[in-house]
Amino acid sequence: MAPILFTSIPPRVRGVALERTTVSSPQVATIRSWTEAGFQPVSINLAQEIERFPELPATLHHFGVETVVVDPQWPVVPEAPLCPFHDFLDAIEQRSQAQTIAIVNADIRLAPSPDQALAQWVAALDDNAYLVAQRSDISTRDDGRRRMMIHAHGFDFIAFRPSWIGQVKGALTTDLAIGLPWWDHYLPLALAAFGAQTKLVDPRWCEHDVHAYQWNWDHYCRIGRMAVRRFEQALSSRSDSLPVRAWLDALAMETVPPALPKAWVEPICKLAMTEGVPNQLAKSVLARLGAANVRIILQSATSGPRPGLSRLG
């Protein structure tokens, strides 16, 4: 049975609609890369999104993608809603039927592999482990050659057993949303904190065309603050866990430039986590902590096998 690949496919990407007759769009190429890699893609979309684009489920089905619809109870419906991450995880738990699953951002292609090795690796994943991959950002040089660089600021592919969901949800703020910053830091951190072994996937598996960010700094800071507060509150009692200890140490020592006195770290960090403080301070603190998040996840990992790809960058 093909492992399920969960994502949230938007009806339009940068003004281009996903349509049955569009066979050469980046969205179609991405979906095909998932199915050819041996995965069964499932798109989790908001009921509000389906109301606006009622043809989306049939279009996704045409390309081999199942649709799961969720209807969060928004206190205030945002202008451009994305699926809340808690609802996303709940939908995964209900649909997965306990088989190993993967999560991928909707703009990540999986590199061609003749033996569908990544899907096989996911399907055979141990109960006590999870897979995580950074992406390779792809751009085209003036001479037509592809340029590939590892995106160092987060993770775009995570695979694990859904039995972990009940444990990790409590460490994740309810304000996280799929496709926006911070879920890709705190989900793997929570998995590692609760004892899952981190296995690092070669980033050449995950290809991403470079484009402008789809989020703004207000969101980055507001949700980043909430993610930090929730993670610290939920896991501060688990300081026996090496990833938790490393994260708490980073929060206490790495959030300001090293030239500043250590006595300044805690008050600056607390100030940056306060709502209403100018974003410039929060951006600085959160960016340093974000770098520590990535480092902690990578340092907790063991390297898994690196099967041959049909195309290497």
PDB file of C-alpha atoms in Angstrom:
ATOM      1  CA  MET A   1       0.000   0.000   0.000  1.00  0.00           C
ATOM      2  CA  ALA A   2       1.366   3.424  -0.973  1.00  0.00           C
ATOM      3  CA  PRO A   3       2.099   5.684   2.003  1.00  0.00           C
ATOM      4  CA  ILE A   4      -0.112   8.748   2.237  1.00  0.00           C
ATOM      5  CA  LEU A   5       1.416  12.148   1.548  1.00  0.00           C
ATOM      6  CA  PHE A   6      -0.599  14.902   3.234  1.00  0.00           C
ATOM      7  CA  THR A   7      -0.500  18.487   2.044  1.00  0.00           C
ATOM      8  CA  SER A   8      -2.865  21.394   1.384  1.00  0.00           C
ATOM      9  CA  ILE A   9      -3.061  22.247  -2.316  1.00  0.00           C
ATOM     10  CA  PRO A  10      -4.372  25.748  -3.055  1.00  0.00           C
ATOM     11  CA  PRO A  11      -6.734  26.275  -6.002  1.00  0.00           C
ATOM     12  CA  ARG A  12      -4.463  29.007  -7.357  1.00  0.00           C
ATOM     13  CA  VAL A  13      -0.705  29.552  -7.138  1.00  0.00           C
ATOM     14  CA  ARG A  14       0.581  33.034  -7.896  1.00  0.00           C
ATOM     15  CA  GLY A  15      -2.489  33.760 -10.012  1.00  0.00           C
ATOM     16  CA  VAL A  16      -2.485  30.463 -11.953  1.00  0.00           C
ATOM     17  CA  ALA A  17      -5.516  28.234 -11.356  1.00  0.00           C
ATOM     18  CA  LEU A  18      -5.282  24.466 -11.096  1.00  0.00           C
ATOM     19  CA  GLU A  19      -7.454  23.134 -13.911  1.00  0.00           C
ATOM     20  CA  ARG A  20      -7.928  19.746 -15.532  1.00  0.00           C
ATOM     21  CA  THR A  21      -6.859  21.096 -18.905  1.00  0.00           C
ATOM     22  CA  THR A  22      -3.633  22.576 -17.508  1.00  0.00           C
ATOM     23  CA  VAL A  23      -1.165  19.738 -17.980  1.00  0.00           C
ATOM     24  CA  SER A  24       2.089  21.697 -17.802  1.00  0.00           C
ATOM     25  CA  SER A  25       1.645  23.915 -14.740  1.00  0.00           C
ATOM     26  CA  PRO A  26       4.054  23.746 -11.779  1.00  0.00           C
ATOM     27  CA  GLN A  27       1.206  22.446  -9.595  1.00  0.00           C
ATOM     28  CA  VAL A  28       0.533  19.520 -11.934  1.00  0.00           C
ATOM     29  CA  ALA A  29       4.252  18.729 -12.175  1.00  0.00           C
ATOM     30  CA  THR A  30       4.467  18.708  -8.380  1.00  0.00           C
ATOM     31  CA  ILE A  31       1.481  16.372  -7.968  1.00  0.00           C
ATOM     32  CA  ARG A  32       2.884  14.006 -10.582  1.00  0.00           C
ATOM     33  CA  SER A  33       6.219  13.934  -8.787  1.00  0.00           C
ATOM     34  CA  TRP A  34       4.432  12.673  -5.648  1.00  0.00           C
ATOM     35  CA  THR A  35       2.499   9.915  -7.388  1.00  0.00           C
ATOM     36  CA  GLU A  36       5.495   8.836  -9.466  1.00  0.00           C
ATOM     37  CA  ALA A  37       7.531   8.693  -6.250  1.00  0.00           C
ATOM     38  CA  GLY A  38       5.081   6.092  -4.919  1.00  0.00           C
ATOM     39  CA  PHE A  39       2.869   8.203  -2.617  1.00  0.00           C
ATOM     40  CA  GLN A  40      -0.898   8.619  -2.409  1.00  0.00           C
ATOM     41  CA  PRO A  41      -1.420  12.391  -2.089  1.00  0.00           C
ATOM     42  CA  VAL A  42      -4.214  13.725   0.092  1.00  0.00           C
ATOM     43  CA  SER A  43      -4.993  17.445   0.177  1.00  0.00           C
ATOM     44  CA  ILE A  44      -6.566  18.840   3.333  1.00  0.00           C
ATOM     45  CA  ASN A  45      -8.570  21.947   2.450  1.00  0.00           C
ATOM     46  CA  LEU A  46     -10.861  24.305   4.294  1.00  0.00           C
ATOM     47  CA  ALA A  47     -14.616  24.162   3.750  1.00  0.00           C
ATOM     48  CA  GLN A  48     -14.472  27.900   3.086  1.00  0.00           C
ATOM     49  CA  GLU A  49     -11.953  27.241   0.299  1.00  0.00           C
ATOM     50  CA  ILE A  50     -14.204  24.607  -1.302  1.00  0.00           C
ATOM     51  CA  GLU A  51     -17.177  26.978  -1.119  1.00  0.00           C
ATOM     52  CA  ARG A  52     -15.199  29.532  -3.123  1.00  0.00           C
ATOM     53  CA  PHE A  53     -13.758  26.943  -5.531  1.00  0.00           C
ATOM     54  CA  PRO A  54     -16.316  24.089  -5.665  1.00  0.00           C
ATOM     55  CA  GLU A  55     -14.553  22.486  -8.634  1.00  0.00           C
ATOM     56  CA  LEU A  56     -11.340  21.920  -6.653  1.00  0.00           C
ATOM     57  CA  PRO A  57     -12.082  18.378  -5.295  1.00  0.00           C
ATOM     58  CA  ALA A  58     -13.014  17.075  -8.764  1.00  0.00           C
ATOM     59  CA  THR A  59      -9.927  18.708 -10.266  1.00  0.00           C
ATOM     60  CA  LEU A  60      -7.678  17.202  -7.623  1.00  0.00           C
ATOM     61  CA  HIS A  61      -9.316  13.797  -8.115  1.00  0.00           C
ATOM     62  CA  HIS A  62      -8.562  14.084 -11.849  1.00  0.00           C
ATOM     63  CA  PHE A  63      -4.865  14.299 -10.965  1.00  0.00           C
ATOM     64  CA  GLY A  64      -5.021  11.433  -8.467  1.00  0.00           C
ATOM     65  CA  VAL A  65      -5.357  13.491  -5.282  1.00  0.00           C
ATOM     66  CA  GLU A  66      -7.934  12.758  -2.591  1.00  0.00           C
ATOM     67  CA  THR A  67      -9.503  15.739  -0.819  1.00  0.00           C
ATOM     68  CA  VAL A  68     -10.308  15.919   2.897  1.00  0.00           C
ATOM     69  CA  VAL A  69     -12.382  18.937   3.958  1.00  0.00           C
ATOM     70  CA  VAL A  70     -12.086  20.507   7.418  1.00  0.00           C
ATOM     71  CA  ASP A  71     -14.229  23.267   8.845  1.00  0.00           C
ATOM     72  CA  PRO A  72     -12.455  25.035  11.727  1.00  0.00           C
ATOM     73  CA  GLN A  73     -14.458  27.238  14.031  1.00  0.00           C
ATOM     74  CA  TRP A  74     -12.779  30.584  13.425  1.00  0.00           C
ATOM     75  CA  PRO A  75     -13.311  33.288  16.082  1.00  0.00           C
ATOM     76  CA  VAL A  76     -12.702  35.740  13.232  1.00  0.00           C
ATOM     77  CA  VAL A  77     -12.403  34.403   9.669  1.00  0.00           C
ATOM     78  CA  PRO A  78      -9.084  35.626   8.262  1.00  0.00           C
ATOM     79  CA  GLU A  79      -8.912  37.277   4.851  1.00  0.00           C
ATOM     80  CA  ALA A  80      -6.789  34.498   3.329  1.00  0.00           C
ATOM     81  CA  PRO A  81      -7.253  31.488   5.622  1.00  0.00           C
ATOM     82  CA  LEU A  82      -4.887  28.536   5.633  1.00  0.00           C
ATOM     83  CA  CYS A  83      -5.586  25.268   7.401  1.00  0.00           C
ATOM     84  CA  PRO A  84      -4.838  25.494  11.148  1.00  0.00           C
ATOM     85  CA  PHE A  85      -2.178  22.947  11.986  1.00  0.00           C
ATOM     86  CA  HIS A  86      -4.120  21.308  14.829  1.00  0.00           C
ATOM     87  CA  ASP A  87      -7.049  20.690  12.453  1.00  0.00           C
ATOM     88  CA  PHE A  88      -4.567  19.462   9.845  1.00  0.00           C
ATOM     89  CA  LEU A  89      -3.137  16.921  12.307  1.00  0.00           C
ATOM     90  CA  ASP A  90      -6.637  15.846  13.422  1.00  0.00           C
ATOM     91  CA  ALA A  91      -7.583  15.180   9.797  1.00  0.00           C
ATOM     92  CA  ILE A  92      -4.388  13.161   9.312  1.00  0.00           C
ATOM     93  CA  GLU A  93      -5.128  11.087  12.407  1.00  0.00           C
ATOM     94  CA  GLN A  94      -8.643  10.281  11.182  1.00  0.00           C
ATOM     95  CA  ARG A  95      -7.644   9.503   7.576  1.00  0.00           C
ATOM     96  CA  SER A  96      -4.342   7.682   8.063  1.00  0.00           C
ATOM     97  CA  GLN A  97      -5.742   4.426   9.495  1.00  0.00           C
ATOM     98  CA  ALA A  98      -2.546   4.127  11.559  1.00  0.00           C
ATOM     99  CA  GLN A  99      -0.237   3.715   8.548  1.00  0.00           C
ATOM    100  CA  THR A 100       2.932   5.787   8.309  1.00  0.00           C
ATOM    101  CA  ILE A 101       2.290   9.206   6.779  1.00  0.00           C
ATOM    102  CA  ALA A 102       4.293  12.064   5.349  1.00  0.00           C
ATOM    103  CA  ILE A 103       3.612  15.799   5.325  1.00  0.00           C
ATOM    104  CA  VAL A 104       4.946  18.027   2.572  1.00  0.00           C
ATOM    105  CA  ASN A 105       4.463  21.653   1.655  1.00  0.00           C
ATOM    106  CA  ALA A 106       2.381  21.969  -1.511  1.00  0.00           C
ATOM    107  CA  ASP A 107       5.155  23.495  -3.628  1.00  0.00           C
ATOM    108  CA  ILE A 108       7.731  20.735  -3.021  1.00  0.00           C
ATOM    109  CA  ARG A 109       8.475  18.308  -5.855  1.00  0.00           C
ATOM    110  CA  LEU A 110       9.952  14.926  -5.035  1.00  0.00           C
ATOM    111  CA  ALA A 111      12.973  14.096  -7.165  1.00  0.00           C
ATOM    112  CA  PRO A 112      12.601  11.161  -9.597  1.00  0.00           C
ATOM    113  CA  SER A 113      13.701   7.787  -8.291  1.00  0.00           C
ATOM    114  CA  PRO A 114      13.426   4.609 -10.372  1.00  0.00           C
ATOM    115  CA  ASP A 115      12.780   2.387  -7.350  1.00  0.00           C
ATOM    116  CA  GLN A 116      10.436   4.714  -5.401  1.00  0.00           C
ATOM    117  CA  ALA A 117      12.939   4.426  -2.567  1.00  0.00           C
ATOM    118  CA  LEU A 118      11.670   7.363  -0.499  1.00  0.00           C
ATOM    119  CA  ALA A 119       8.115   5.977  -0.369  1.00  0.00           C
ATOM    120  CA  GLN A 120       9.473   2.549   0.572  1.00  0.00           C
ATOM    121  CA  TRP A 121      11.570   4.118   3.305  1.00  0.00           C
ATOM    122  CA  VAL A 122       8.526   5.962   4.684  1.00  0.00           C
ATOM    123  CA  ALA A 123       6.357   2.833   4.569  1.00  0.00           C
ATOM    124  CA  ALA A 124       8.967   0.861   6.537  1.00  0.00           C
ATOM    125  CA  LEU A 125       9.590   3.578   9.142  1.00  0.00           C
ATOM    126  CA  ASP A 126       9.963   2.326  12.723  1.00  0.00           C
ATOM    127  CA  ASP A 127       7.353   3.353  15.285  1.00  0.00           C
ATOM    128  CA  ASN A 128       9.986   5.208  17.310  1.00  0.00           C
ATOM    129  CA  ALA A 129      11.478   7.258  14.466  1.00  0.00           C
ATOM    130  CA  TYR A 130      10.568  10.090  12.125  1.00  0.00           C
ATOM    131  CA  LEU A 131      12.044  11.390   8.888  1.00  0.00           C
ATOM    132  CA  VAL A 132      12.735  15.039   8.177  1.00  0.00           C
ATOM    133  CA  ALA A 133      14.138  16.790   5.116  1.00  0.00           C
ATOM    134  CA  GLN A 134      15.245  20.259   4.209  1.00  0.00           C
ATOM    135  CA  ARG A 135      14.515  21.343   0.676  1.00  0.00           C
ATOM    136  CA  SER A 136      16.732  22.171  -2.256  1.00  0.00           C
ATOM    137  CA  ASP A 137      15.954  25.602  -3.699  1.00  0.00           C
ATOM    138  CA  ILE A 138      16.169  25.490  -7.494  1.00  0.00           C
ATOM    139  CA  SER A 139      16.957  28.467  -9.686  1.00  0.00           C
ATOM    140  CA  THR A 140      18.074  28.692 -13.314  1.00  0.00           C
ATOM    141  CA  ARG A 141      21.316  30.376 -14.301  1.00  0.00           C
ATOM    142  CA  ASP A 142      21.695  32.657 -17.310  1.00  0.00           C
ATOM    143  CA  ASP A 143      23.254  29.770 -19.262  1.00  0.00           C
ATOM    144  CA  GLY A 144      20.210  27.571 -18.579  1.00  0.00           C
ATOM    145  CA  ARG A 145      21.867  25.335 -15.994  1.00  0.00           C
ATOM    146  CA  ARG A 146      20.050  24.592 -12.742  1.00  0.00           C
ATOM    147  CA  ARG A 147      21.434  25.920  -9.486  1.00  0.00           C
ATOM    148  CA  MET A 148      20.575  23.958  -6.337  1.00  0.00           C
ATOM    149  CA  MET A 149      21.076  25.266  -2.802  1.00  0.00           C
ATOM    150  CA  ILE A 150      19.913  23.748   0.488  1.00  0.00           C
ATOM    151  CA  HIS A 151      17.330  25.902   2.245  1.00  0.00           C
ATOM    152  CA  ALA A 152      18.820  26.236   5.710  1.00  0.00           C
ATOM    153  CA  HIS A 153      15.900  27.813   7.572  1.00  0.00           C
ATOM    154  CA  GLY A 154      13.380  25.009   7.976  1.00  0.00           C
ATOM    155  CA  PHE A 155      12.016  21.660   6.822  1.00  0.00           C
ATOM    156  CA  ASP A 156       9.500  20.841   4.116  1.00  0.00           C
ATOM    157  CA  PHE A 157       9.046  17.070   4.397  1.00  0.00           C
ATOM    158  CA  ILE A 158       8.307  15.126   7.599  1.00  0.00           C
ATOM    159  CA  ALA A 159       7.194  11.488   7.931  1.00  0.00           C
ATOM    160  CA  PHE A 160       6.123   9.667  11.107  1.00  0.00           C
ATOM    161  CA  ARG A 161       3.598   7.299  12.607  1.00  0.00           C
ATOM    162  CA  PRO A 162       0.295   9.093  13.379  1.00  0.00           C
ATOM    163  CA  SER A 163       0.325   7.568  16.868  1.00  0.00           C
ATOM    164  CA  TRP A 164       2.663  10.470  17.770  1.00  0.00           C
ATOM    165  CA  ILE A 165       0.020  13.106  17.043  1.00  0.00           C
ATOM    166  CA  GLY A 166      -1.731  12.836  20.398  1.00  0.00           C
ATOM    167  CA  GLN A 167       1.562  13.440  22.196  1.00  0.00           C
ATOM    168  CA  VAL A 168       2.971  16.322  20.165  1.00  0.00           C
ATOM    169  CA  LYS A 169      -0.166  18.451  19.696  1.00  0.00           C
ATOM    170  CA  GLY A 170       0.028  19.832  23.205  1.00  0.00           C
ATOM    171  CA  ALA A 171       3.450  21.336  22.484  1.00  0.00           C
ATOM    172  CA  LEU A 172       2.198  23.196  19.397  1.00  0.00           C
ATOM    173  CA  THR A 173       0.352  26.489  19.572  1.00  0.00           C
ATOM    174  CA  THR A 174      -3.109  26.416  17.995  1.00  0.00           C
ATOM    175  CA  ASP A 175      -2.138  29.448  15.898  1.00  0.00           C
ATOM    176  CA  LEU A 176       0.173  27.471  13.596  1.00  0.00           C
ATOM    177  CA  ALA A 177      -1.027  26.968  10.018  1.00  0.00           C
ATOM    178  CA  ILE A 178       0.156  24.658   7.268  1.00  0.00           C
ATOM    179  CA  GLY A 179       2.174  26.520   4.644  1.00  0.00           C
ATOM    180  CA  LEU A 180       3.274  29.322   6.967  1.00  0.00           C
ATOM    181  CA  PRO A 181       6.321  29.638   9.257  1.00  0.00           C
ATOM    182  CA  TRP A 182       7.065  27.717  12.426  1.00  0.00           C
ATOM    183  CA  TRP A 183       5.073  24.456  12.124  1.00  0.00           C
ATOM    184  CA  ASP A 184       8.096  22.961  10.337  1.00  0.00           C
ATOM    185  CA  HIS A 185      10.312  23.799  13.342  1.00  0.00           C
ATOM    186  CA  TYR A 186       8.102  22.857  16.249  1.00  0.00           C
ATOM    187  CA  LEU A 187       6.618  19.622  14.885  1.00  0.00           C
ATOM    188  CA  PRO A 188      10.044  17.933  14.497  1.00  0.00           C
ATOM    189  CA  LEU A 189      11.248  19.497  17.758  1.00  0.00           C
ATOM    190  CA  ALA A 190       8.195  18.066  19.542  1.00  0.00           C
ATOM    191  CA  LEU A 191       8.705  14.628  17.983  1.00  0.00           C
ATOM    192  CA  ALA A 192      12.332  14.620  19.120  1.00  0.00           C
ATOM    193  CA  ALA A 193      11.374  15.947  22.563  1.00  0.00           C
ATOM    194  CA  PHE A 194       8.963  13.076  23.124  1.00  0.00           C
ATOM    195  CA  GLY A 195      11.577  10.507  22.180  1.00  0.00           C
ATOM    196  CA  ALA A 196      11.257   9.907  18.445  1.00  0.00           C
ATOM    197  CA  GLN A 197      14.580   9.263  16.729  1.00  0.00           C
ATOM    198  CA  THR A 198      15.362  11.807  14.034  1.00  0.00           C
ATOM    199  CA  LYS A 199      16.420  10.421  10.647  1.00  0.00           C
ATOM    200  CA  LEU A 200      17.653  12.947   8.117  1.00  0.00           C
ATOM    201  CA  VAL A 201      16.558  12.657   4.498  1.00  0.00           C
ATOM    202  CA  ASP A 202      18.891  13.880   1.767  1.00  0.00           C
ATOM    203  CA  PRO A 203      17.594  17.359   0.768  1.00  0.00           C
ATOM    204  CA  ARG A 204      18.039  16.514  -2.911  1.00  0.00           C
ATOM    205  CA  TRP A 205      14.802  14.549  -2.618  1.00  0.00           C
ATOM    206  CA  CYS A 206      12.828  17.794  -2.118  1.00  0.00           C
ATOM    207  CA  GLU A 207      12.935  20.329  -4.943  1.00  0.00           C
ATOM    208  CA  HIS A 208      11.502  23.829  -4.666  1.00  0.00           C
ATOM    209  CA  ASP A 209      11.439  26.596  -7.251  1.00  0.00           C
ATOM    210  CA  VAL A 210      12.570  29.877  -5.707  1.00  0.00           C
ATOM    211  CA  HIS A 211       9.783  32.440  -5.335  1.00  0.00           C
ATOM    212  CA  ALA A 212       8.832  35.349  -3.104  1.00  0.00           C
ATOM    213  CA  TYR A 213       7.699  34.525   0.434  1.00  0.00           C
ATOM    214  CA  GLN A 214       3.942  34.141   0.902  1.00  0.00           C
ATOM    215  CA  TRP A 215       3.953  35.429   4.475  1.00  0.00           C
ATOM    216  CA  ASN A 216       4.785  38.708   6.196  1.00  0.00           C
ATOM    217  CA  TRP A 217       6.879  39.689   9.203  1.00  0.00           C
ATOM    218  CA  ASP A 218       3.837  40.474  11.347  1.00  0.00           C
ATOM    219  CA  HIS A 219       2.771  36.833  11.052  1.00  0.00           C
ATOM    220  CA  TYR A 220       6.334  35.582  11.530  1.00  0.00           C
ATOM    221  CA  CYS A 221       6.668  37.487  14.801  1.00  0.00           C
ATOM    222  CA  ARG A 222       3.150  36.997  16.171  1.00  0.00           C
ATOM    223  CA  ILE A 223       3.030  33.242  15.579  1.00  0.00           C
ATOM    224  CA  GLY A 224       6.700  32.837  16.462  1.00  0.00           C
ATOM    225  CA  ARG A 225       6.085  34.337  19.895  1.00  0.00           C
ATOM    226  CA  MET A 226       3.115  32.039  20.500  1.00  0.00           C
ATOM    227  CA  ALA A 227       5.051  28.981  19.318  1.00  0.00           C
ATOM    228  CA  VAL A 228       7.905  29.738  21.708  1.00  0.00           C
ATOM    229  CA  ARG A 229       5.640  30.340  24.694  1.00  0.00           C
ATOM    230  CA  ARG A 230       3.598  27.193  24.079  1.00  0.00           C
ATOM    231  CA  PHE A 231       6.623  24.972  23.483  1.00  0.00           C
ATOM    232  CA  GLU A 232       8.403  26.251  26.591  1.00  0.00           C
ATOM    233  CA  GLN A 233       5.288  25.840  28.740  1.00  0.00           C
ATOM    234  CA  ALA A 234       4.501  22.336  27.454  1.00  0.00           C
ATOM    235  CA  LEU A 235       7.997  20.877  27.604  1.00  0.00           C
ATOM    236  CA  SER A 236       9.909  22.716  30.327  1.00  0.00           C
ATOM    237  CA  SER A 237       9.192  19.751  32.629  1.00  0.00           C
ATOM    238  CA  ARG A 238      10.927  17.388  30.177  1.00  0.00           C
ATOM    239  CA  SER A 239      14.425  18.754  30.655  1.00  0.00           C
ATOM    240  CA  ASP A 240      15.708  15.160  30.804  1.00  0.00           C
ATOM    241  CA  SER A 241      15.180  15.051  27.040  1.00  0.00           C
ATOM    242  CA  LEU A 242      18.360  16.127  25.237  1.00  0.00           C
ATOM    243  CA  PRO A 243      16.515  18.057  22.478  1.00  0.00           C
ATOM    244  CA  VAL A 244      14.418  19.885  25.095  1.00  0.00           C
ATOM    245  CA  ARG A 245      17.490  20.709  27.144  1.00  0.00           C
ATOM    246  CA  ALA A 246      19.285  21.963  24.046  1.00  0.00           C
ATOM    247  CA  TRP A 247      16.278  24.111  23.098  1.00  0.00           C
ATOM    248  CA  LEU A 248      15.901  25.597  26.588  1.00  0.00           C
ATOM    249  CA  ASP A 249      19.637  26.353  26.615  1.00  0.00           C
ATOM    250  CA  ALA A 250      19.325  28.050  23.232  1.00  0.00           C
ATOM    251  CA  LEU A 251      16.374  30.110  24.474  1.00  0.00           C
ATOM    252  CA  ALA A 252      18.427  31.162  27.503  1.00  0.00           C
ATOM    253  CA  MET A 253      21.717  31.891  25.758  1.00  0.00           C
ATOM    254  CA  GLU A 254      21.473  32.191  21.954  1.00  0.00           C
ATOM    255  CA  THR A 255      18.721  34.712  21.325  1.00  0.00           C
ATOM    256  CA  VAL A 256      20.924  37.825  21.452  1.00  0.00           C
ATOM    257  CA  PRO A 257      24.305  38.609  19.846  1.00  0.00           C
ATOM    258  CA  PRO A 258      27.147  36.944  21.777  1.00  0.00           C
ATOM    259  CA  ALA A 259      28.817  40.315  22.408  1.00  0.00           C
ATOM    260  CA  LEU A 260      26.003  41.368  24.736  1.00  0.00           C
ATOM    261  CA  PRO A 261      26.290  40.536  28.454  1.00  0.00           C
ATOM    262  CA  LYS A 262      24.669  37.242  29.434  1.00  0.00           C
ATOM    263  CA  ALA A 263      22.600  39.060  32.051  1.00  0.00           C
ATOM    264  CA  TRP A 264      20.791  40.835  29.210  1.00  0.00           C
ATOM    265  CA  VAL A 265      19.619  37.676  27.459  1.00  0.00           C
ATOM    266  CA  GLU A 266      16.603  36.789  29.601  1.00  0.00           C
ATOM    267  CA  PRO A 267      15.112  40.305  29.845  1.00  0.00           C
ATOM    268  CA  ILE A 268      15.626  40.942  26.109  1.00  0.00           C
ATOM    269  CA  CYS A 269      14.057  37.605  25.232  1.00  0.00           C
ATOM    270  CA  LYS A 270      11.077  38.227  27.519  1.00  0.00           C
ATOM    271  CA  LEU A 271      10.613  41.691  26.033  1.00  0.00           C
ATOM    272  CA  ALA A 272      10.750  40.302  22.485  1.00  0.00           C
ATOM    273  CA  MET A 273       8.072  37.735  23.373  1.00  0.00           C
ATOM    274  CA  THR A 274       5.697  40.476  24.559  1.00  0.00           C
ATOM    275  CA  GLU A 275       2.843  41.457  22.258  1.00  0.00           C
ATOM    276  CA  GLY A 276       3.032  45.016  21.012  1.00  0.00           C
ATOM    277  CA  VAL A 277       6.831  45.214  21.047  1.00  0.00           C
ATOM    278  CA  PRO A 278       8.226  46.436  17.685  1.00  0.00           C
ATOM    279  CA  ASN A 279       8.809  43.599  15.249  1.00  0.00           C
ATOM    280  CA  GLN A 280      12.465  44.494  14.748  1.00  0.00           C
ATOM    281  CA  LEU A 281      13.399  43.140  18.182  1.00  0.00           C
ATOM    282  CA  ALA A 282      11.181  40.055  17.844  1.00  0.00           C
ATOM    283  CA  LYS A 283      12.589  39.343  14.356  1.00  0.00           C
ATOM    284  CA  SER A 284      16.123  39.367  15.695  1.00  0.00           C
ATOM    285  CA  VAL A 285      15.386  37.114  18.678  1.00  0.00           C
ATOM    286  CA  LEU A 286      13.189  34.701  16.717  1.00  0.00           C
ATOM    287  CA  ALA A 287      15.643  34.450  13.829  1.00  0.00           C
ATOM    288  CA  ARG A 288      18.455  33.473  16.196  1.00  0.00           C
ATOM    289  CA  LEU A 289      16.214  30.963  17.947  1.00  0.00           C
ATOM    290  CA  GLY A 290      15.045  29.659  14.564  1.00  0.00           C
ATOM    291  CA  ALA A 291      18.644  28.981  13.576  1.00  0.00           C
ATOM    292  CA  ALA A 292      19.092  27.114  16.861  1.00  0.00           C
ATOM    293  CA  ASN A 293      15.911  25.117  16.177  1.00  0.00           C
ATOM    294  CA  VAL A 294      17.309  23.879  12.863  1.00  0.00           C
ATOM    295  CA  ARG A 295      20.688  23.107  14.425  1.00  0.00           C
ATOM    296  CA  ILE A 296      19.104  21.110  17.264  1.00  0.00           C
ATOM    297  CA  ILE A 297      16.996  19.053  14.850  1.00  0.00           C
ATOM    298  CA  LEU A 298      19.982  18.342  12.607  1.00  0.00           C
ATOM    299  CA  GLN A 299      22.213  17.470  15.554  1.00  0.00           C
ATOM    300  CA  SER A 300      19.607  15.016  16.858  1.00  0.00           C
ATOM    301  CA  ALA A 301      19.542  13.183  13.528  1.00  0.00           C
ATOM    302  CA  THR A 302      21.228  10.113  12.203  1.00  0.00           C
ATOM    303  CA  SER A 303      21.773   9.923   8.468  1.00  0.00           C
ATOM    304  CA  GLY A 304      19.548   7.462   6.696  1.00  0.00           C
ATOM    305  CA  PRO A 305      20.379   5.720   3.428  1.00  0.00           C
ATOM    306  CA  ARG A 306      20.898   7.864   0.346  1.00  0.00           C
ATOM    307  CA  PRO A 307      19.385   5.902  -2.520  1.00  0.00           C
ATOM    308  CA  GLY A 308      20.217   6.839  -6.082  1.00  0.00           C
ATOM    309  CA  LEU A 309      18.091   9.492  -7.720  1.00  0.00           C
ATOM    310  CA  SER A 310      17.345   9.751 -11.398  1.00  0.00           C
ATOM    311  CA  ARG A 311      18.584  13.334 -11.368  1.00  0.00           C
ATOM    312  CA  LEU A 312      21.120  14.741  -8.940  1.00  0.00           C
ATOM    313  CA  GLY A 313      21.809  18.436  -8.449  1.00  0.00           C
TER     314      GLY A 313
END
